[in-house]
Short mmCIF file of C-alpha atoms in Angstrom, two decimals:
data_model
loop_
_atom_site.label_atom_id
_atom_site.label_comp_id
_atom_site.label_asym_id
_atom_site.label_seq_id
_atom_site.Cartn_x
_atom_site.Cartn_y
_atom_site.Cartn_z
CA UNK A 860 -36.77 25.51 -6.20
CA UNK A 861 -35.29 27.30 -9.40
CA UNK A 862 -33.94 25.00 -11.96
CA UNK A 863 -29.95 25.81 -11.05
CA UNK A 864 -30.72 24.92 -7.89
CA UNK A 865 -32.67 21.60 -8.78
CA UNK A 866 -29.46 20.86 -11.28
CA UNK A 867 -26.97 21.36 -8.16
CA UNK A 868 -28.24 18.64 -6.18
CA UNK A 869 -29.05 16.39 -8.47
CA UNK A 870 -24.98 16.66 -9.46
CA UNK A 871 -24.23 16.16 -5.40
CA UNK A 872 -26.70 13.36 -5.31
CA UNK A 873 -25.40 11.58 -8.45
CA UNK A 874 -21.90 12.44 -7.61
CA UNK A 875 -21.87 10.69 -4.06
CA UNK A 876 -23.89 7.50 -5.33
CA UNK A 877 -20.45 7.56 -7.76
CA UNK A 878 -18.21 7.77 -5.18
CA UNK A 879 -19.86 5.30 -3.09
CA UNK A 880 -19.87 2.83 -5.51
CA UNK A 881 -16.19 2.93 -6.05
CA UNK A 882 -15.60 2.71 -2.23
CA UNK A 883 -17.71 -0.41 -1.97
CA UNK A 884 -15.54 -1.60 -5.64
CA UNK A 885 -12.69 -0.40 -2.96
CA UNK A 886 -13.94 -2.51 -0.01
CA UNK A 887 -14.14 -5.54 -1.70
CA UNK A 888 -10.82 -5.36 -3.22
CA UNK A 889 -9.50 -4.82 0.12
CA UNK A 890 -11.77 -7.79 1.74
CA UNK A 891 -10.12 -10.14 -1.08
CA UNK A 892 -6.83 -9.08 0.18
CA UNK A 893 -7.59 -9.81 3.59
CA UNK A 894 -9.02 -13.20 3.01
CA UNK A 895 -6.25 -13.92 1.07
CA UNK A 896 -3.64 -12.33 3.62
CA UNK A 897 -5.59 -14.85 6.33
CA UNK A 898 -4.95 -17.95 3.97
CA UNK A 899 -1.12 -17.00 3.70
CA UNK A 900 -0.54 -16.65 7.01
CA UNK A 901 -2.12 -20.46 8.04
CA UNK A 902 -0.14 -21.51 4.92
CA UNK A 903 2.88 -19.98 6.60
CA UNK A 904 2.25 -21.58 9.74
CA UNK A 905 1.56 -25.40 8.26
CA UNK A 906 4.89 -25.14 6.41
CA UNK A 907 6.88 -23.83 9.68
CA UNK A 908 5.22 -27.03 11.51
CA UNK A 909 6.31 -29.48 9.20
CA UNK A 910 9.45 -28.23 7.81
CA UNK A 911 10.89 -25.92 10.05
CA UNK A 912 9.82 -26.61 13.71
CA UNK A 913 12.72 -25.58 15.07
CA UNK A 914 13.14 -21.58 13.03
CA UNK A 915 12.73 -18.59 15.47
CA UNK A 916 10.98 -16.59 12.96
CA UNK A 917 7.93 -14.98 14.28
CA UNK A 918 4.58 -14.84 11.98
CA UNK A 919 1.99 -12.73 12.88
CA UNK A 920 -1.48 -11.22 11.44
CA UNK A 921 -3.47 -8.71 12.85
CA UNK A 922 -6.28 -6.95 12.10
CA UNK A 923 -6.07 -3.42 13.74
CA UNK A 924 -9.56 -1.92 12.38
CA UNK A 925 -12.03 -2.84 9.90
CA UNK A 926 -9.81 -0.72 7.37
CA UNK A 927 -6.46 -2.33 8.32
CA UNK A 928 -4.16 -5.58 8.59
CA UNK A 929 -0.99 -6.62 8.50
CA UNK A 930 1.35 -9.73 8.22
CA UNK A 931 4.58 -10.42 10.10
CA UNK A 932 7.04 -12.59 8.33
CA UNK A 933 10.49 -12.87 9.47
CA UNK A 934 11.81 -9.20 9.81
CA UNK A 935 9.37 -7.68 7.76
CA UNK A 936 5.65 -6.50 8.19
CA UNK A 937 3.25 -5.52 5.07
CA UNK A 938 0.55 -3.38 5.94
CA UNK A 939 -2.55 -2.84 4.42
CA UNK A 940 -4.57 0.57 4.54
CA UNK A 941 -8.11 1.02 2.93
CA UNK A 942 -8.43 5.06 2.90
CA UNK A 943 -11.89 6.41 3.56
CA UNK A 944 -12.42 8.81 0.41
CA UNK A 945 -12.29 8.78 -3.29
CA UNK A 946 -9.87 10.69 -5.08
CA UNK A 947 -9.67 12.05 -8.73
CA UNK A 948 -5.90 11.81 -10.54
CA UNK A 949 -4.42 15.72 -11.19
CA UNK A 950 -4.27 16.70 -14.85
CA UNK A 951 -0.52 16.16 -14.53
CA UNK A 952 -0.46 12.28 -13.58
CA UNK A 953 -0.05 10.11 -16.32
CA UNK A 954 -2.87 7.92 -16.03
CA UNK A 955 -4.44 11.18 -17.32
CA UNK A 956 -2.18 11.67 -20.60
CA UNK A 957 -4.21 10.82 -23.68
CA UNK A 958 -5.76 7.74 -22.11
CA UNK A 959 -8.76 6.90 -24.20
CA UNK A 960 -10.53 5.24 -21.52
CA UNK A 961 -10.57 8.11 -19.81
CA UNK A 962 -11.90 10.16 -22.54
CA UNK A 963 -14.83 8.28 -23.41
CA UNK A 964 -15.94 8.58 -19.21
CA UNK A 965 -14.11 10.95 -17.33
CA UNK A 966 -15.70 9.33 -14.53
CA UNK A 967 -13.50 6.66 -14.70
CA UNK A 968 -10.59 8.80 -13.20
CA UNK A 969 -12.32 8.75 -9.97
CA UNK A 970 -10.73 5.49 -7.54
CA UNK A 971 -10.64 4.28 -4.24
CA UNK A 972 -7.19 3.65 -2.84
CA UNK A 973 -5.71 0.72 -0.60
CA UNK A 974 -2.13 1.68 0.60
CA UNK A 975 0.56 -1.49 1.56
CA UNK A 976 3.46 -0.24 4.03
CA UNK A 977 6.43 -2.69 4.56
CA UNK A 978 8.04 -2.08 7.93
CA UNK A 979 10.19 -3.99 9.50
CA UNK A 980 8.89 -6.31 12.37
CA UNK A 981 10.89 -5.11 15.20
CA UNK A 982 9.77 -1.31 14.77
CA UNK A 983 6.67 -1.95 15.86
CA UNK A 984 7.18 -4.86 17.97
CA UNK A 985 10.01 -2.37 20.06
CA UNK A 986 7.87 0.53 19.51
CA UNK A 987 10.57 2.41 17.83
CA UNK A 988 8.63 5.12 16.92
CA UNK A 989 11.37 6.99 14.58
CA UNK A 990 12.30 4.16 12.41
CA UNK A 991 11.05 3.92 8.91
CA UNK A 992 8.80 2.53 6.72
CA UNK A 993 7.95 2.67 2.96
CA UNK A 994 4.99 3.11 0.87
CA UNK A 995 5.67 0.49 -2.15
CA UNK A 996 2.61 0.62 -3.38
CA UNK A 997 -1.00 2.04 -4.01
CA UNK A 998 -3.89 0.39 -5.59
CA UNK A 999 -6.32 2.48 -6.87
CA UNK A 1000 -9.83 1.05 -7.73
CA UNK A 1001 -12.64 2.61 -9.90
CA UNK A 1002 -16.73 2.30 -10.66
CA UNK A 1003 -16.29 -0.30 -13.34
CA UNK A 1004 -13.50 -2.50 -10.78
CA UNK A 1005 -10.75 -2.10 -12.77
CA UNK A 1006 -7.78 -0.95 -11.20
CA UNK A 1007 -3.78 -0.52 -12.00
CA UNK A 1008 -1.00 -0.30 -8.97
CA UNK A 1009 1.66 2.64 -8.74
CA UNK A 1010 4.56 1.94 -7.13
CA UNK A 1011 7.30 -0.74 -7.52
CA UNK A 1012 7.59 -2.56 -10.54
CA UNK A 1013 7.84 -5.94 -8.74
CA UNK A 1014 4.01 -5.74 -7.26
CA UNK A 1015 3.04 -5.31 -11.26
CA UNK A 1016 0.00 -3.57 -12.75
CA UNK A 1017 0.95 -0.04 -14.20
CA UNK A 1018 -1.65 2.61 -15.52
CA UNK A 1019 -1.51 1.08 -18.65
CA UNK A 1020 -3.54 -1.93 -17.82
CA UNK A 1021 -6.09 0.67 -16.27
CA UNK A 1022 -9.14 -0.24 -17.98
CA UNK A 1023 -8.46 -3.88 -18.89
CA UNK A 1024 -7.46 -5.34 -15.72
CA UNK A 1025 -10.08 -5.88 -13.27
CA UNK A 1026 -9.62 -6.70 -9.62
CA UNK A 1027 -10.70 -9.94 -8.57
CA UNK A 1028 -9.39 -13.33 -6.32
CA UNK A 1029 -6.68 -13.84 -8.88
CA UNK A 1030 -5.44 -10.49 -8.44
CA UNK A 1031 -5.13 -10.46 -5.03
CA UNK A 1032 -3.54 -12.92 -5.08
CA UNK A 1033 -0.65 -12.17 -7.42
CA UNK A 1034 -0.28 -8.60 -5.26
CA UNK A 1035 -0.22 -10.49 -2.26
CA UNK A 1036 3.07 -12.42 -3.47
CA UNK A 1037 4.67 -9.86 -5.45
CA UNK A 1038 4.50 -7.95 -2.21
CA UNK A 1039 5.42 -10.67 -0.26
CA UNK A 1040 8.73 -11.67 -2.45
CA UNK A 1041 9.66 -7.62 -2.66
CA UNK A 1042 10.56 -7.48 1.32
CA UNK A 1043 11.94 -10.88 1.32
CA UNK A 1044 14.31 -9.14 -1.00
CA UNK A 1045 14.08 -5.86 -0.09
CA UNK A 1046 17.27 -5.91 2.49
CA UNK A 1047 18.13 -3.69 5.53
CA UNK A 1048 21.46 -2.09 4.53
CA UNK A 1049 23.78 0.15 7.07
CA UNK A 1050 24.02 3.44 6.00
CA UNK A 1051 26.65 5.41 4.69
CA UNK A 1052 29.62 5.92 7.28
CA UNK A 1053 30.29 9.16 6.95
CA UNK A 1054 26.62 10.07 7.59
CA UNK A 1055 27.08 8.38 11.06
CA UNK A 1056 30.50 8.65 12.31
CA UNK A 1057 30.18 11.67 14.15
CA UNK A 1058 27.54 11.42 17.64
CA UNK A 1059 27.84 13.56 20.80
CA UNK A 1060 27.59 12.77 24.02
CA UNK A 1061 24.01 14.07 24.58
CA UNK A 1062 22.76 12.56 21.41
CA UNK A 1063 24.04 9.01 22.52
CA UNK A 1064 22.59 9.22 26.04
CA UNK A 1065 18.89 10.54 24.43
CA UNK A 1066 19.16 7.38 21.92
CA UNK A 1067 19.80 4.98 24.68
CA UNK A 1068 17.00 6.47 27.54
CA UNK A 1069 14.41 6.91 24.60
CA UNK A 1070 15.60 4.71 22.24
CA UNK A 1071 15.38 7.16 19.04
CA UNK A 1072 18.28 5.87 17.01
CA UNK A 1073 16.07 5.57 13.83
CA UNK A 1074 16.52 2.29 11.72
CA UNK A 1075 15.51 1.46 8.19
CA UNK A 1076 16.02 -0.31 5.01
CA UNK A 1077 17.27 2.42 3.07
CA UNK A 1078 18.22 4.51 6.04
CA UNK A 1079 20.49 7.62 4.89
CA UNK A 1080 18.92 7.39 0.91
CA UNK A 1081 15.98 9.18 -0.28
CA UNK A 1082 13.09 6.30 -1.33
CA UNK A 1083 12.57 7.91 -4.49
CA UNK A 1084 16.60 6.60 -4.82
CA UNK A 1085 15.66 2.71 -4.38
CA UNK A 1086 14.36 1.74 -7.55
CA UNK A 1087 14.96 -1.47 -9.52
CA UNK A 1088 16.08 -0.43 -12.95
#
């Protein structure tokens, strides 16, 4: 074996044991999340019992795969999604701008990634397969377990904390209710009339036999558009 080739696999050795240490960093955080999601959702269910026996509103969790959950509350469903791989930021993303943590261990720039989806509950309880949903948040997750969330402000952690802020119970937590409290307020608005007001015949005949009139939150805005200043 010549010595380039020897240095070659040492790098793909040493670089996978990296990346599978952040995805098991990853897994946890996402286990945390789901343990925490679990306790929610019987807390949920005790305070229905006692104080509102008599409310319609449906509460659900499911877990669809060992790398997936979600919770139904009233109209709204957050879903969680661990990815499988480990991604590096581009040279363009802030997180990469001057950031001295980075610097002293490029390494560090290397994180697993949990995606939460809010949807609302009667999309997928009606199948409606064109309605929307919204990705309001990412949280990436690195060797050393420090992580920062992109996304909406109200779920908190920015790249800045990256470094400091490491993800435990008490973080979960805290994402859990920030996520929680941003549907509650997040509301379904109609869309803008004159987007709407003109349907033909054959359109309104496919909508009702297949039911593909599309619904969502923001429907007729871009997402980028729905941003809490």
């Amino acid at each position: 074996m010549s010595q380039q080739d020897s240095e070659l696999y040492r790098y793909i050795f040493a670089k996978d044991a990296l990346k599978q240490g952040i995805h098991a960093n990853t897994q946890q955080a996402f286990d945390l999340l789901r343990n925490e999601c679990k306790r929610v959702f019987d807390c949920l269910k005790e305070t229905k019992e006692q104080d509102f026996a008599t409310s319609p509103i449906k509460l659900d969790y499911i877990e669809k795969s060992e790398t997936e959950f979600s919770i139904a509350f009233s109209s709204d469903v957050l879903l969680f999604s661990l990815h499988s791989n480990v991604f590096e930021f581009s040279r363009t993303h802030p997180l990469m701008q001057n950031n001295p943590y980075i610097r002293e261990d490029r390494e560090r720039s290397y994180c697993g990634v949990i995606h939460i989806y809010n949807f609302l509950a009667d999309s997928l309880r009606y199948g409606r397969e064109n309605d929307l949903g919204y990705l309001i948040g990412r949280l990436f997750v690195n060797k050393e377990n420090h992580y920062f969330i992109e996304g909406k402000q109200e779920l908190g952690g920015f790249h800045t904390q990256f470094g400091r802020a490491v993800f435990n119970q008490e973080a979960a937590v805290l994402l859990l209710r920030n996520a929680m409290d941003y549907c509650a307020h997040f509301d379904l608005l109609t869309p803008p009339y004159d987007e709407i007001k003109d349907v033909t015949v054959g359109d309104l005949l496919d909508e009702l036999a297949h039911k593909k009139m599309t619904t969502g939150k923001r429907l007729g805005f871009q997402f980028k558009a729905d941003r809490t200043e």
